[in-house]
XYZ file of C-alpha atoms in Angstrom:
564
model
C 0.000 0.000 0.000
C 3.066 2.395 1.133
C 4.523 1.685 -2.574
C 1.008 2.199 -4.648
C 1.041 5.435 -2.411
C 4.889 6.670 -3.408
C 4.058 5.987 -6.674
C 0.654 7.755 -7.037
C 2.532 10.937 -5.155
C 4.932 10.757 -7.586
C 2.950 10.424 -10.454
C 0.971 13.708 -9.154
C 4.144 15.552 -8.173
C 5.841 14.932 -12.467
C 2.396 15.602 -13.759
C 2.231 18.939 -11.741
C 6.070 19.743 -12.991
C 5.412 18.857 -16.705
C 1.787 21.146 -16.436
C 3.764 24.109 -14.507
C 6.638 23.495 -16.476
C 4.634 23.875 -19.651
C 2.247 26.498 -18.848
C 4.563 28.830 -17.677
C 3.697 31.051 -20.921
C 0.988 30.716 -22.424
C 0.162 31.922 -26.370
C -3.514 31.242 -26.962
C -4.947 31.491 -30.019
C -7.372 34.519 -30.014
C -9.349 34.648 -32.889
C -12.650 32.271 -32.316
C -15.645 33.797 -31.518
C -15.651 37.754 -32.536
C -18.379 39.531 -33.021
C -18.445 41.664 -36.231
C -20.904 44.890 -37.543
C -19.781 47.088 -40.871
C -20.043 50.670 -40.258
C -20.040 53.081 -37.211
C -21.894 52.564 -34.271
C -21.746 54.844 -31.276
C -20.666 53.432 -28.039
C -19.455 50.181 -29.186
C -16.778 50.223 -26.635
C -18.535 50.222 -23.747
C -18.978 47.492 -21.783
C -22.803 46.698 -21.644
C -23.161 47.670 -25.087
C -26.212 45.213 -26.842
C -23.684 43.599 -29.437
C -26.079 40.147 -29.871
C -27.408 41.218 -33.052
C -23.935 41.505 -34.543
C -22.291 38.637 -37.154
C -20.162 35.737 -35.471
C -16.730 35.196 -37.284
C -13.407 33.678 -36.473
C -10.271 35.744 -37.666
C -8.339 36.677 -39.480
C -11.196 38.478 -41.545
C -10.952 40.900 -44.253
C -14.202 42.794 -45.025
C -13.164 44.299 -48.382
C -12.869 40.667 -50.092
C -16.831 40.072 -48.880
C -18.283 42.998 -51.115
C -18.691 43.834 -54.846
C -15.926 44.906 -57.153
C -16.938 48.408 -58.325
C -15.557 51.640 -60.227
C -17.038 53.681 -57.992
C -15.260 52.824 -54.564
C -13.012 55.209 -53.207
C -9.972 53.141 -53.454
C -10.205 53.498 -57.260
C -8.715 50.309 -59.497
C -5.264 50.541 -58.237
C -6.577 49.976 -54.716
C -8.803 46.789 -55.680
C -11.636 48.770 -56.273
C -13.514 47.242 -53.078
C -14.852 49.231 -50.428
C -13.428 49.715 -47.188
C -15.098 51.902 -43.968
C -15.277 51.437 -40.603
C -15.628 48.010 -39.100
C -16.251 47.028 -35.191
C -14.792 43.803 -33.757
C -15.691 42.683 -29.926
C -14.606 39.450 -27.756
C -16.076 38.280 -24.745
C -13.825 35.921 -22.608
C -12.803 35.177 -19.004
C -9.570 34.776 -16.930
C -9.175 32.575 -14.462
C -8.474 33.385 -10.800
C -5.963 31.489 -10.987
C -4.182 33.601 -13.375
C -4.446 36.886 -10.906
C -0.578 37.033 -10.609
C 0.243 36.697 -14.017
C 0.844 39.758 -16.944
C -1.437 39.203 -19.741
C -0.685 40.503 -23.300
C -2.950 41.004 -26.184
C -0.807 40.836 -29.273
C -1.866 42.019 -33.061
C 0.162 40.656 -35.858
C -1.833 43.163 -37.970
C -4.951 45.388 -38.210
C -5.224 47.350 -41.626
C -5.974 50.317 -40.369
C -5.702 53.253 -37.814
C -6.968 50.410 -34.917
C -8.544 52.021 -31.700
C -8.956 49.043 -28.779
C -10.522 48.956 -25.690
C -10.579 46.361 -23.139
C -13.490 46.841 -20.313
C -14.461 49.949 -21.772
C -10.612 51.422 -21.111
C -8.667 53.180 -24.069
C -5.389 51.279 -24.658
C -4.499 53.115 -28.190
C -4.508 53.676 -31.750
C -2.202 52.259 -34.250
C -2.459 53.674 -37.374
C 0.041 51.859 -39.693
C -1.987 48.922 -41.171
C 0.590 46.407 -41.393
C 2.685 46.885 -37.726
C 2.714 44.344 -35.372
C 1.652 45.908 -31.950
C 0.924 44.596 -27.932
C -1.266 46.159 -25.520
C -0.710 45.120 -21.681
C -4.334 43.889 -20.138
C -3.319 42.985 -16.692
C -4.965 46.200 -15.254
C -8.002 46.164 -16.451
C -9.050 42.578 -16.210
C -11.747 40.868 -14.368
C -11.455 37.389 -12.606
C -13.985 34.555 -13.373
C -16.106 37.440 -14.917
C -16.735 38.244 -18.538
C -14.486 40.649 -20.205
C -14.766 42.667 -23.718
C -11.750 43.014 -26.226
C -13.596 45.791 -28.745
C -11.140 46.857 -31.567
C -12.386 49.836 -34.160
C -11.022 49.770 -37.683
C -10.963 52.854 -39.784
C -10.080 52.457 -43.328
C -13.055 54.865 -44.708
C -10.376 57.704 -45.645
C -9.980 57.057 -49.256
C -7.765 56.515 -51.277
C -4.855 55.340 -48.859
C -2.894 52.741 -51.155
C -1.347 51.896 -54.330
C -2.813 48.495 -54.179
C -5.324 46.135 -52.019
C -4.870 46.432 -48.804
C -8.271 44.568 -47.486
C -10.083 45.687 -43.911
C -10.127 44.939 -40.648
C -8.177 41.724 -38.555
C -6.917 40.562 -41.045
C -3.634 38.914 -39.427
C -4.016 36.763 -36.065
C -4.946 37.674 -32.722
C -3.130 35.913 -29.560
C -3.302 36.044 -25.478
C 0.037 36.074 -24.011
C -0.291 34.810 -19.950
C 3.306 34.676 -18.052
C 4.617 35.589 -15.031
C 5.538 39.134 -13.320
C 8.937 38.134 -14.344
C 9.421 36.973 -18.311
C 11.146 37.653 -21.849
C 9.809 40.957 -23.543
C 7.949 40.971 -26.221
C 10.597 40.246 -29.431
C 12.760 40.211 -26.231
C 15.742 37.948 -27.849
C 18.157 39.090 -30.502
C 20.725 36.491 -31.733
C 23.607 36.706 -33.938
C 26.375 34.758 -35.070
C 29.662 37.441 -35.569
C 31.799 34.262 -36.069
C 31.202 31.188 -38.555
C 33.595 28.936 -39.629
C 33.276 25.245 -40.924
C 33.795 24.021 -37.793
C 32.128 26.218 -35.480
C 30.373 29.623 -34.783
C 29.736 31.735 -32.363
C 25.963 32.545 -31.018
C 25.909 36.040 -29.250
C 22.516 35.511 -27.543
C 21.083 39.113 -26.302
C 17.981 39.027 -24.424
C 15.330 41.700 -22.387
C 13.830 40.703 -19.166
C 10.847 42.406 -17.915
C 10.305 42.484 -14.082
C 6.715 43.979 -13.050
C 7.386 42.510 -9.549
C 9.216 42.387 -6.719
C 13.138 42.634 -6.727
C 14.548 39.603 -7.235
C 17.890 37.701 -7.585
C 17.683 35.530 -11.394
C 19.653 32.975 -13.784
C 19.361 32.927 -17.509
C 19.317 29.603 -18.973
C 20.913 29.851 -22.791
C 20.258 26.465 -24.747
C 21.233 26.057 -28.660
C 18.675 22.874 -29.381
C 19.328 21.350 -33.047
C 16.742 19.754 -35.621
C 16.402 16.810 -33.798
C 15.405 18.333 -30.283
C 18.961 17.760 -28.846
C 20.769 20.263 -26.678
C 23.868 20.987 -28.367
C 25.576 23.917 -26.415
C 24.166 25.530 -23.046
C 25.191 28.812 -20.610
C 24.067 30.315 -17.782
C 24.145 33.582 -16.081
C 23.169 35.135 -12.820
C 21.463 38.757 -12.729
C 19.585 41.082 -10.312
C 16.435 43.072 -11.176
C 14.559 46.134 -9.724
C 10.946 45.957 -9.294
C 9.459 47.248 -12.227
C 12.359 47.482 -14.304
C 14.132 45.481 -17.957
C 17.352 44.914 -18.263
C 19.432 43.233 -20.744
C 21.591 39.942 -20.694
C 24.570 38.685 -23.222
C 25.662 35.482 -23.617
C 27.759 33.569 -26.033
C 27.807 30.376 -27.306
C 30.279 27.739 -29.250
C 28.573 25.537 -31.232
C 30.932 22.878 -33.029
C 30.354 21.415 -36.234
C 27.527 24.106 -37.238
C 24.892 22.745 -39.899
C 24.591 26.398 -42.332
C 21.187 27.959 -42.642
C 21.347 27.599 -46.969
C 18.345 28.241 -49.551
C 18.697 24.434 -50.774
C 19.258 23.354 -46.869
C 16.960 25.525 -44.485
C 18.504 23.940 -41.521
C 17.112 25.879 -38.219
C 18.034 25.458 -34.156
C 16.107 26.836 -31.524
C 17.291 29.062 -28.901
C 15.384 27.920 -25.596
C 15.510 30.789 -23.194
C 14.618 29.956 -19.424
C 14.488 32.622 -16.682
C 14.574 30.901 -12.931
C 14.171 32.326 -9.904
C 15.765 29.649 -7.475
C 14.701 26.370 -8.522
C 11.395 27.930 -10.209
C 10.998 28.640 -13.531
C 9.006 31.427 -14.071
C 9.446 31.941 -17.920
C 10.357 30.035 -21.291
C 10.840 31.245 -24.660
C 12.014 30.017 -28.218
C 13.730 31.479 -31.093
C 14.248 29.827 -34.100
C 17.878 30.688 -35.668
C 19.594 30.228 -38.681
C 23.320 30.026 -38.702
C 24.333 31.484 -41.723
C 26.753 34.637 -43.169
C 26.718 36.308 -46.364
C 28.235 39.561 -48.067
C 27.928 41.229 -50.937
C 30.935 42.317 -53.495
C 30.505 45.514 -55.790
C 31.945 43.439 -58.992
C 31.203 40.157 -57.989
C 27.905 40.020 -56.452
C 26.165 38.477 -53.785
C 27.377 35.414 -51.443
C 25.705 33.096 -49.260
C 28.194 30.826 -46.697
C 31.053 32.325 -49.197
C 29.096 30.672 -52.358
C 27.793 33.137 -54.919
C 24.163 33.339 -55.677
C 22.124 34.852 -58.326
C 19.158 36.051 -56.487
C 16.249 35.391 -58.464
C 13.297 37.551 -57.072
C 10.244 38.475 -56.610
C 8.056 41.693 -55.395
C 5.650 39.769 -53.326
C 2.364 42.146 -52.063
C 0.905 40.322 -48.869
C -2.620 40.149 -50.153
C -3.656 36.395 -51.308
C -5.475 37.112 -54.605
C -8.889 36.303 -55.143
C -8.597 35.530 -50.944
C -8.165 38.829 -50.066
C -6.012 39.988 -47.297
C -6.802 37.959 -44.980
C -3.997 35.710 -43.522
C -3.601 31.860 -44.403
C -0.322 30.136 -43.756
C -1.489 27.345 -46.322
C -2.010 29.397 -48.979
C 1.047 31.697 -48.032
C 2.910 28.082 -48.188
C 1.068 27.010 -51.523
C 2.652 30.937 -53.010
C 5.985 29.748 -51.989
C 5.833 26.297 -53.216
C 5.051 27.671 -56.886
C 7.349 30.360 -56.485
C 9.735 27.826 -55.335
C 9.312 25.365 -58.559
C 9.665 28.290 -60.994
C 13.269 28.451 -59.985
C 12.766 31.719 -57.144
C 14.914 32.324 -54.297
C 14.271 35.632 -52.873
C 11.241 37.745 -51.868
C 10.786 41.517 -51.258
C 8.392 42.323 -49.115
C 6.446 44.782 -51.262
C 6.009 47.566 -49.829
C 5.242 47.281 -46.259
C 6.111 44.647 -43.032
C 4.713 40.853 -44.066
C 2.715 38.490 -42.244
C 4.566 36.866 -39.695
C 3.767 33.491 -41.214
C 5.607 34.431 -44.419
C 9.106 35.010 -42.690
C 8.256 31.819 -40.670
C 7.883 29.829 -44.092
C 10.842 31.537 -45.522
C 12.760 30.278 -43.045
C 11.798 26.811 -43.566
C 11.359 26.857 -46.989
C 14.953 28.406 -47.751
C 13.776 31.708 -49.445
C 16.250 35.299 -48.955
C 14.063 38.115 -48.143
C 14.572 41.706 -48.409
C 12.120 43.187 -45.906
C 10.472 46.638 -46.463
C 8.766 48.753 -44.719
C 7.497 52.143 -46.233
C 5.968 53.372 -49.409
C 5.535 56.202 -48.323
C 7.471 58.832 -46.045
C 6.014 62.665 -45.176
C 5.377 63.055 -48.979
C 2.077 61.566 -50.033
C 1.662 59.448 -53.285
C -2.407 58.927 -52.888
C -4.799 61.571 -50.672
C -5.171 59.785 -47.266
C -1.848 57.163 -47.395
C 0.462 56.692 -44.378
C 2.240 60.134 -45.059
C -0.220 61.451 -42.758
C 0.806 59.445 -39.552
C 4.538 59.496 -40.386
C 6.090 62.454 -39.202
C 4.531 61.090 -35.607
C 4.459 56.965 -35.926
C 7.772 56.603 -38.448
C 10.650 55.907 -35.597
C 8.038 53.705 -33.256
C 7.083 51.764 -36.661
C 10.534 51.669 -37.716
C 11.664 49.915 -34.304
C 8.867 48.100 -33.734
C 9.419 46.332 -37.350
C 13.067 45.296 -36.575
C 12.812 44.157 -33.435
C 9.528 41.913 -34.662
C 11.775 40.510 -37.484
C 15.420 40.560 -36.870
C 16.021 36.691 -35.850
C 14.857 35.451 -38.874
C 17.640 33.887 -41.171
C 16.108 34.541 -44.215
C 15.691 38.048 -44.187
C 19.162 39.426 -45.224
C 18.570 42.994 -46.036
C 16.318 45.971 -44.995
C 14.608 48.172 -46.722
C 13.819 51.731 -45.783
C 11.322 52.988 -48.474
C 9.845 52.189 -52.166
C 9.835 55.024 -54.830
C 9.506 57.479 -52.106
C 9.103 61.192 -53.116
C 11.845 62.678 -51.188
C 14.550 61.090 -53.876
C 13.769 64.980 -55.458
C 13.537 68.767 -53.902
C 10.795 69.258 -56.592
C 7.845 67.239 -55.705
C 5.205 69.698 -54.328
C 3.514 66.881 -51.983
C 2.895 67.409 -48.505
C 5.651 69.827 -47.827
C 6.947 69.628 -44.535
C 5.921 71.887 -41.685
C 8.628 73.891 -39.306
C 8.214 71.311 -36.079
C 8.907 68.790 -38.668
C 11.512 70.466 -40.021
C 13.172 70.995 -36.412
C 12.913 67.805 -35.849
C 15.017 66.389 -38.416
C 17.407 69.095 -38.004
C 17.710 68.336 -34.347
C 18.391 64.841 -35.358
C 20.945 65.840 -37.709
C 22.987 67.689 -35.298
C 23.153 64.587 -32.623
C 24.431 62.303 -35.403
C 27.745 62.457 -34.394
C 29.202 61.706 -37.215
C 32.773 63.364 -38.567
C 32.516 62.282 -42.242
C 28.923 63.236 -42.783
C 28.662 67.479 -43.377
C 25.060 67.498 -42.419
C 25.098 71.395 -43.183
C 26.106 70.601 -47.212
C 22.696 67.809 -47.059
C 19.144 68.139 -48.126
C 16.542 67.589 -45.247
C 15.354 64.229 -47.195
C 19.165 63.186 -47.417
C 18.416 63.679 -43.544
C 15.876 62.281 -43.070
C 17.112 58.773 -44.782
C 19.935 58.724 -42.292
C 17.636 59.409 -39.375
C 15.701 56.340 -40.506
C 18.941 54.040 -41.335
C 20.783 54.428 -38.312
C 17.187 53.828 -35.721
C 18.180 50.340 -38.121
C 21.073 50.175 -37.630
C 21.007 50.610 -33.430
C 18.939 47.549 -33.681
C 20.022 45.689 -35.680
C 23.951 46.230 -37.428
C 24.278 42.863 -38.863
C 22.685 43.564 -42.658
C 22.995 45.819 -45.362
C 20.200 49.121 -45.797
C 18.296 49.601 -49.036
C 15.907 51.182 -50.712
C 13.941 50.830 -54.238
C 14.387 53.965 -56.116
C 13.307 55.230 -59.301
C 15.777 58.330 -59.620
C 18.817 56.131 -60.546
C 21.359 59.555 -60.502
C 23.586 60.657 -57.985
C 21.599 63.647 -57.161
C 19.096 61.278 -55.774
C 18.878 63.090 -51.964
C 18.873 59.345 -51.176
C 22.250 58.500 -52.423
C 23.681 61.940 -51.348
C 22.841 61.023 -47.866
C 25.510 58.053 -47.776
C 23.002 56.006 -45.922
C 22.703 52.767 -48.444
C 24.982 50.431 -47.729
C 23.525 49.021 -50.848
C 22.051 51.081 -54.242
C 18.728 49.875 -55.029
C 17.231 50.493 -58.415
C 13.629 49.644 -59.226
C 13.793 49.556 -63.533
C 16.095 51.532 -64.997
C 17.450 48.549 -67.169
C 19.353 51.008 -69.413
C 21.144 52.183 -66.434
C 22.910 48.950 -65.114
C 26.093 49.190 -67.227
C 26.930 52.214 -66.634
C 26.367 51.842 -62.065
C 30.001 52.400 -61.105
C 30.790 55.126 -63.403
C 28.122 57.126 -61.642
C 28.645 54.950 -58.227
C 32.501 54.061 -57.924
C 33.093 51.251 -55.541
C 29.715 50.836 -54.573
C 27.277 47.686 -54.525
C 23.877 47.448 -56.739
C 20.677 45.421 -55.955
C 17.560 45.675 -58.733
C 15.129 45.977 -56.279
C 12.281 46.033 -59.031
C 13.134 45.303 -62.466
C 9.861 44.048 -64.674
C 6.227 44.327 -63.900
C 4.750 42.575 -66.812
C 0.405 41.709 -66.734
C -0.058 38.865 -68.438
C -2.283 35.541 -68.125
C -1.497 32.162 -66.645
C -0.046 30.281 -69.489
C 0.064 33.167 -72.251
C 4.025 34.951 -72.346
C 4.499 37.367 -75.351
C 7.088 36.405 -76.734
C 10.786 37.247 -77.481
C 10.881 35.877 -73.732
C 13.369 37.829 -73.393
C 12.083 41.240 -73.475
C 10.762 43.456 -70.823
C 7.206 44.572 -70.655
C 6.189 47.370 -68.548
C 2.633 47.829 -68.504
C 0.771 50.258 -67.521
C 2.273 53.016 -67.814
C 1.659 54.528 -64.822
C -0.457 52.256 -62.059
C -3.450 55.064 -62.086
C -4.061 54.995 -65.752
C -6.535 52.798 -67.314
C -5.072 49.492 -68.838
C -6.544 47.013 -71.955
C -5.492 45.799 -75.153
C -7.936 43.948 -77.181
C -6.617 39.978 -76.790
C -7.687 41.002 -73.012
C -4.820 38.597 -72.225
C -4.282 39.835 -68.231
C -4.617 38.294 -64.916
């Protein structure tokens, strides 16, 4: 009887480790259950508003896709010519008592755009920028073993705000984070390798711990965990914390024999991160990592593990065709598998931060990705487009993209801005006003920097280097682009010595002569051909390049109506 009673204790007392050992954090799906209206309601946010009469849907969820193609909408052809407005999205769920002492997150891959959210009938803010990843803390305003409502506001009725479709509403997923007082910050690891060789590398393993209790004495736990689920390196290291503070650990580790992150062999480890207090774990987080270096040479080209590689490309919009907007990793993964059989090894992330589940699959998949993040800066290309939130949102955008993407192994360049309008002094769009103006200039005269006369530089030549080096800070481990369509040195781009790499979106005439104009420096056709043509119908020579339209706002048809 003694025995069956040891052994039922310790049955109990493994089961109990394995459940507190596993729910330490918590990442629940969040997107079951929503309640949905079109259009503007008053007092939608408040608690005991009468929502029953309102549609049931699971996210993601685009509205746009749901409604009838027309001539008329506001976005006009070039932005799908499907309607957009205001939208209304609220969630009823409950927290357990049990989870009283914990921090609870609510985190939005995406919400396209200008967001408002309320939890409990309390503000928590407005994100403007359709396509940023964004967290609001809930742990205030929460009820225990009581019903709670998430409501979330979507405003995309200013029209039109795009150069393409863009869809409405949630359209990326929706998840609960639950940990402890103590844990990993949100995008709270950044790992790097700053020395491969064949037989080992080096893993410089930086991470951000949050405390939002007491003081407390800590160890980091650093593992390197391979393909196979085997710990293949580990390190440890004490550290103190303040109550209510974040601080920030290194740590390094050797890893022999290295397996190379490759496009033809996406090999990935995982960095387990484990934060103990004592003997208790009170947090656990995982980054996947690719061990890989690369470098580009002005005459020679690019290099991946010191082979050279013709990148073969694509511009790659994050909409999902007759789909919509809305997110689905299969039929992300189905775009890369055809893109992947057709011989391509590289997307660009055209022109604005990607699903989450697409740099997931390009890491698995073995794809290169240039990652981009504006369109747009302060000068506006359509009437009601981002250039109206960037002189405030740009730098908290601009960080908040890195630090979401930065670990991934396939992305191996950054990208600052497509085609934007402050390449010229001339363009009479949006002209900057004198806080603006200050601000920049301020900037300019904190940059520190010997070799750059910031007094002989145009304000946009500034500005680029204001937005490369809040890169840079975060993450100096890849090159800084940008597509441009003024391929001459006057570009205020170029002039602001900023690109580590020229980027030129068409242009083809233009490639022979690059280092006359741009001696010693490194090209990358960010955008070369953007030919409209049907499924199985090529004009032929092959190899010719067709540009059509001529401009994306005018009117295009020929009469074989051959075009997808």
């Amino acid at each position: 009887m003694k025995i069956q009673h040891y052994i039922l204790l310790s049955i109990l007392f493994f089961s109990f480790s394995c459940s507190s050992q596993t729910t330490v954090r918590e990442v629940l799906d969040f997107t079951e259950g929503w309640r949905f209206y079109l259009g503007d309601v008053e007092d939608a946010e408040k608690p005991d508003f009468d929502d029953s009469s309102w549609r049931v849907l699971n996210l993601p969820h685009d509205w746009s896709i749901e409604a009838d193609f027309s001539l008329v909408n506001p976005a006009t052809p070039g932005g799908g010519a499907l309607p957009g407005g205001v939208g209304w999205y609220r969630k009823t769920f409950e927290v357990s008592e049990f989870d009283k002492e914990k921090t609870i997150y609510i985190d939005f891959d995406g919400i396209y755009m200008n967001s408002s959210v309320w939890i409990n009938g309390q503000f928590l803010g407005n994100r403007p920028n359709g396509y940023i990843s964004f967290r609001y803390d809930l742990t205030p305003y929460l009820k225990y073993d009581e019903k709670n409502i998430l409501t979330v506001k979507v405003d995309n009725s200013a029209q039109p705000n795009s150069r393409w479709y863009t869809g409405s509403g949630i359209y990326r997923n929706v998840w609960l984070t639950k940990v402890n007082s103590t844990h990993v910050d949100q995008w709270g690891t950044y790992v790097t390798t700053p020395t491969i060789s064949e037989t080992s590398a080096e893993v410089k393993v930086n991470t951000t711990i949050r405390n939002k209790g007491d003081a407390l004495d800590g160890r980091i736990l650093t593992s390197l965990i391979d393909a196979n689920g085997q710990i293949v390196v580990q390190t440890h290291s004490p550290f103190f914390m303040e109550k209510d503070a974040s601080i920030e650990v290194d740590q390094l580790l050797t890893l022999s024999d290295p397996q190379l992150w490759s496009i033809d062999n996406p090999y990935l480890y995982t960095v387990l991160t484990q934060i103990m207090k004592g003997d208790q774990l009170m947090d656990e987080y995982r980054t996947n990592v690719g061990i890989r270096h690369f470098n580009f040479d002005a005459d020679k080209g690019f290099f991946l593990n010191g082979n050279p590689l013709k990148i073969l490309g694509v511009c790659l919009h994050h909409d999902l065709g007759a789909l919509g907007a809305a997110v689905n990793e299969r039929a992300i993964e189905r775009q890369l598998e055809i893109l992947k059989a057709m011989g391509c090894n590289g997307i660009r992330t055209a022109h604005n931060p990607p699903a989450p589940e697409l740099l997931e699959l390009c890491d698995k998949m073995g794809f290169i990705v240039q990652n981009e993040i504006f369109d747009v800066w302060r000068k506006r290309k359509t009437e009601f487009d981002y250039s109206h939130y960037f002189p405030e949102w740009h730098e908290q955008d601009l960080k908040d993209f890195v630090l979401r993407d930065r670990n991934h192994p396939s992305i191996f360049m950054w990208s600052i801005g497509n085609e934007v309008l402050e390449q010229w002094s001339d363009i009479k769009a949006d002209t900057m006003d004198m806080q603006q103006a200050n601000m920049i200039l301020n900037f300019a005269n904190t940059l520190n920097k010997p070799d750059v006369k910031t007094q002989d530089l145009h304000i946009n030549s500034l500005l680029a280097i204001k937005m490369a080096d809040i890169v840079r800070k975060l993450d100096p481990t890849r090159p800084i682009t940008s597509g441009n369509n003024e391929t001459e040195p006057t570009n205020h781009i170029f002039r602001s010595g900023a690109m580590d790499i020229i980027g030129f979106n068409y242009h083809e005439y233009n490639y022979a002569g690059f280092h006359n104009k741009f001696p010693n420096q490194k090209l990358i056709l960010t955008e070369t051909t953007s030919g409209l043509m049907s499924r199985g119908f090529y004009l032929m020579p092959s190899d010719s390049i067709y540009k059509w339209p001529l401009r994306w706002d005018i009117p295009f048809d020929r009469p074989i109506h051959h075009c997808s």
